[in-house]
Amino acid sequence: MPPPGSARMAFMESRTLLRALPKVDRLLERDDLRALAEVHPRVLVADAVRETLDALREEIRAGGEPDVSEHAVAVRAAALAERKARRSLRRVINATGIVVHTNLGRSCLAREAVEAVAEVSGAYSTLEYDVEAGERGSRHAHVEELICRLTGAEAAMAVNNNAAAVLLSLAGLARGKRAIVSRGQLVEIGGSFRVPDVMRESGATMVEVGTTNKTHLRDYESAITPDTGLLLKVHTSNYRVVGFTQEVSLEELVELGARHGIPVMEDQGSGVLVDLREWGLPYEPTIGESVAAGADVVTCSGDKLLGGPQAGIIAGKWHVVQTLKKHPMARAVRLDKMTLAALEVTLRLYLDPERARREIPTLRMLSASAGEIRERAERLVDRIVESCGDSYAVGTAEDVSRAGGGALPMADIPTVVTAVVPARGSVSELEARLRCAEPPIVARISEDRLLIDPRTLLPGDEDAIVAALRAIAG
Ligand SMILES: *Cc1c(COP(=O)(O)O)cnc(C)c1O
């Protein structure tokens, strides 16, 4: 039976609309879409046309009445083709004030590190070649001496990330044995790195001791058996137990390990190479301190507070690192030349800590003073007012920046933000439109204001923000 009355009318209308949709070939022959296929791969333009037609059919079947004229469809397909042709991984402007923002790529590399990546990736390199000897060299050589110099370790290597560094170290030291760890340190970091899971995958058997808030040296000691292969300490980088707490120091663990002939490992996490207190930041243990305390292996990330590329650093005793270098898993987690180039340059900058602070963006951002940030926030206010008139209500406000990346968890870093309220439309609409700008601008919303924290802006970002705000204001 045919649908009655108005339902029947709608049915007829949607059939008419469906039939009126232009054909794929006709669309692809239009001058505008042909011109687009000259600059972008033709397959992408063809995909965009097909997907646009599919989407229109869906809309019509759902009762919609979209414009199905050839011109309207072509415009829509062209916009989709442009989106498909755009690189997926591209830069964004981080206005959040979260310095090591994991979703936005953690650390930005120093200019010199970026140049080194470009140089070795666009040409042949000394990756595993010793030019002086004219023979095969080691890829570890590019960073090992530097890590040792900066941490006091006897030997070192770098792998894909800290998760890999922990996995390799556990597999190399404790596979088939028992590894003792405090219950207070069974942390999850960034979703997929969980100490118990990594432990299981490494082939070590985890032995938990103590309680969530308190673990004593005697807890470790009484858990030691003949098949104990490791004492593990994990730096709880992204949370802290406060109040009635007790943690065993690395020194005490080292002393206990020495008495029983058991190696001690610390997963330090954030990769601090200098005393951050010198720059007015809270205390965070350094890799050098863990090495000095006598840990057999210390691991950390390359792209958190260290400010380099994604990498995992393993610093420790000579014999332990040699074992790890030869471990079958080492090949699976080894670094590529681009990362090694960036890591080498980043580490070299640390040979002069003041230079590291000036040139490594993560350090520069973290150590920028509130006064310096205030000046930048005020200048941005002036520029927005100058360019956008009264399209926005703009001012500065005191706020906090964060180290992020699970580092310096308790540290609110005082900052001054530029707060923007649109004269028309909502703040969330403004936030969404800035995200769709080119480059995308990622900002925070708080109390119905859009907050721009100058701390995480790179040179030139202010220009892009002012231009985007002006374009949105219309
Ligand atoms: C961040 C972190 C990890 C994971 O490091 P990735 O470099 O992200 O793989 C592991 N352990 C600790 C303590 C961390 O802080």
Short mmCIF file of N, CA, C and O and ligand atoms in Angstrom, two decimals, residues 102 106 160-166 187 189-190 193 195 198 233-238 267-271 299-304 310-312 405-407, ligand 1:
data_model
loop_
_atom_site.label_atom_id
_atom_site.label_comp_id
_atom_site.label_asym_id
_atom_site.label_seq_id
_atom_site.Cartn_x
_atom_site.Cartn_y
_atom_site.Cartn_z
N THR A 102 50.63 15.76 25.96
CA THR A 102 50.83 14.48 25.26
C THR A 102 50.03 14.41 23.97
O THR A 102 50.54 13.96 22.94
N ARG A 106 53.73 16.33 23.02
CA ARG A 106 54.69 16.54 24.12
C ARG A 106 55.64 17.70 23.84
O ARG A 106 55.20 18.82 23.77
N ASN A 160 63.06 3.42 21.80
CA ASN A 160 61.88 4.11 21.26
C ASN A 160 61.10 5.04 22.19
O ASN A 160 60.65 6.10 21.79
N ASN A 161 60.90 4.62 23.39
CA ASN A 161 60.23 5.46 24.39
C ASN A 161 60.50 4.87 25.76
O ASN A 161 61.14 3.81 25.86
N ASN A 162 60.02 5.52 26.80
CA ASN A 162 60.32 5.01 28.13
C ASN A 162 59.62 3.69 28.40
O ASN A 162 60.14 2.86 29.13
N ALA A 163 58.45 3.48 27.82
CA ALA A 163 57.76 2.20 27.99
C ALA A 163 58.66 1.07 27.48
O ALA A 163 58.79 0.02 28.12
N ALA A 164 59.30 1.30 26.33
CA ALA A 164 60.21 0.30 25.77
C ALA A 164 61.44 0.14 26.65
O ALA A 164 61.95 -0.97 26.82
N ALA A 165 61.91 1.25 27.22
CA ALA A 165 63.09 1.19 28.10
C ALA A 165 62.78 0.34 29.33
O ALA A 165 63.60 -0.49 29.75
N VAL A 166 61.58 0.51 29.88
CA VAL A 166 61.19 -0.26 31.06
C VAL A 166 61.01 -1.73 30.69
O VAL A 166 61.51 -2.63 31.38
N VAL A 187 51.53 2.24 39.17
CA VAL A 187 50.78 3.31 38.53
C VAL A 187 50.44 3.02 37.08
O VAL A 187 51.03 2.17 36.43
N ILE A 189 50.24 5.16 33.57
CA ILE A 189 50.66 6.43 33.00
C ILE A 189 50.12 6.56 31.59
O ILE A 189 50.40 5.73 30.73
N GLY A 190 49.30 7.57 31.38
CA GLY A 190 48.79 7.87 30.04
C GLY A 190 48.01 6.73 29.40
O GLY A 190 48.16 6.48 28.21
N PHE A 193 50.19 2.56 29.64
CA PHE A 193 51.36 2.08 30.36
C PHE A 193 50.98 1.83 31.81
O PHE A 193 50.78 2.76 32.57
N VAL A 195 52.19 -0.41 35.16
CA VAL A 195 53.33 -1.17 35.65
C VAL A 195 53.05 -2.69 35.70
O VAL A 195 53.85 -3.46 35.20
N VAL A 198 53.12 -4.13 32.05
CA VAL A 198 54.46 -4.14 31.46
C VAL A 198 55.29 -5.25 32.10
O VAL A 198 56.02 -5.98 31.44
N LYS A 233 61.82 0.52 41.58
CA LYS A 233 61.18 1.73 42.11
C LYS A 233 60.61 2.50 40.92
O LYS A 233 61.29 2.67 39.90
N VAL A 234 59.35 2.90 41.03
CA VAL A 234 58.72 3.66 39.95
C VAL A 234 58.41 5.05 40.47
O VAL A 234 57.79 5.20 41.53
N HIS A 235 58.88 6.06 39.72
CA HIS A 235 58.56 7.43 40.11
C HIS A 235 57.10 7.67 39.75
O HIS A 235 56.72 7.55 38.59
N THR A 236 56.26 7.95 40.76
CA THR A 236 54.83 8.11 40.50
C THR A 236 54.61 9.51 39.93
O THR A 236 54.08 10.40 40.58
N SER A 237 54.99 9.66 38.64
CA SER A 237 55.06 11.01 38.08
C SER A 237 53.73 11.73 38.00
O SER A 237 53.68 12.94 38.11
N ASN A 238 52.64 11.00 37.78
CA ASN A 238 51.40 11.73 37.52
C ASN A 238 50.45 11.80 38.71
O ASN A 238 49.34 12.27 38.59
N ASP A 267 62.40 3.53 37.46
CA ASP A 267 61.75 4.16 36.31
C ASP A 267 61.48 5.59 36.75
O ASP A 267 60.57 5.85 37.53
N GLN A 268 62.31 6.50 36.25
CA GLN A 268 62.24 7.89 36.74
C GLN A 268 61.22 8.72 35.99
O GLN A 268 60.77 9.75 36.45
N GLY A 269 60.87 8.28 34.77
CA GLY A 269 59.77 8.93 34.07
C GLY A 269 60.12 10.17 33.29
O GLY A 269 60.42 10.10 32.10
N SER A 270 60.12 11.31 33.98
CA SER A 270 60.10 12.57 33.22
C SER A 270 61.44 13.01 32.63
O SER A 270 61.48 13.86 31.76
N GLY A 271 62.56 12.46 33.10
CA GLY A 271 63.83 12.76 32.45
C GLY A 271 64.37 14.14 32.76
O GLY A 271 64.63 14.95 31.87
N THR A 299 65.60 4.60 34.01
CA THR A 299 64.98 4.85 32.70
C THR A 299 64.16 6.13 32.76
O THR A 299 63.66 6.52 33.82
N CYS A 300 64.04 6.79 31.60
CA CYS A 300 63.18 7.98 31.52
C CYS A 300 62.77 8.24 30.08
O CYS A 300 63.32 7.63 29.16
N SER A 301 61.84 9.17 29.90
CA SER A 301 61.38 9.56 28.57
C SER A 301 62.28 10.65 28.00
O SER A 301 62.85 11.43 28.74
N GLY A 302 62.34 10.72 26.68
CA GLY A 302 63.12 11.78 26.04
C GLY A 302 62.29 13.01 25.76
O GLY A 302 62.82 14.10 25.54
N ASP A 303 60.95 12.87 25.75
CA ASP A 303 60.12 13.99 25.30
C ASP A 303 59.25 14.60 26.40
O ASP A 303 58.33 15.35 26.12
N LYS A 304 59.54 14.27 27.65
CA LYS A 304 58.83 14.97 28.73
C LYS A 304 59.70 16.16 29.15
O LYS A 304 60.02 16.98 28.32
N GLN A 310 60.53 11.85 21.11
CA GLN A 310 60.04 10.63 21.76
C GLN A 310 61.18 9.63 21.80
O GLN A 310 61.72 9.25 20.76
N ALA A 311 61.57 9.22 22.99
CA ALA A 311 62.65 8.26 23.15
C ALA A 311 62.63 7.76 24.58
O ALA A 311 61.97 8.34 25.44
N GLY A 312 63.30 6.65 24.82
CA GLY A 312 63.46 6.16 26.18
C GLY A 312 64.94 6.07 26.46
O GLY A 312 65.71 5.59 25.62
N GLY A 405 52.13 15.96 30.82
CA GLY A 405 52.88 14.74 30.54
C GLY A 405 53.16 13.92 31.78
O GLY A 405 54.12 13.17 31.84
N GLY A 406 52.33 14.09 32.79
CA GLY A 406 52.55 13.33 34.01
C GLY A 406 53.78 13.80 34.76
O GLY A 406 54.36 13.07 35.54
N ALA A 407 54.21 15.04 34.49
CA ALA A 407 55.40 15.53 35.19
C ALA A 407 55.01 16.63 36.16
O ALA A 407 54.02 17.33 35.94
C1 LIG B 1 55.75 8.73 31.11
C2 LIG B 1 56.18 7.58 31.89
C3 LIG B 1 56.31 6.31 31.31
C4 LIG B 1 56.01 6.09 29.85
O1 LIG B 1 56.96 6.76 29.07
P1 LIG B 1 56.76 6.94 27.48
O2 LIG B 1 57.98 7.69 27.05
O3 LIG B 1 55.51 7.69 27.30
O4 LIG B 1 56.72 5.58 26.89
C5 LIG B 1 56.70 5.27 32.10
N1 LIG B 1 56.98 5.44 33.41
C6 LIG B 1 56.87 6.66 34.01
C7 LIG B 1 57.18 6.77 35.48
C8 LIG B 1 56.48 7.77 33.27
O5 LIG B 1 56.37 8.96 33.87
#
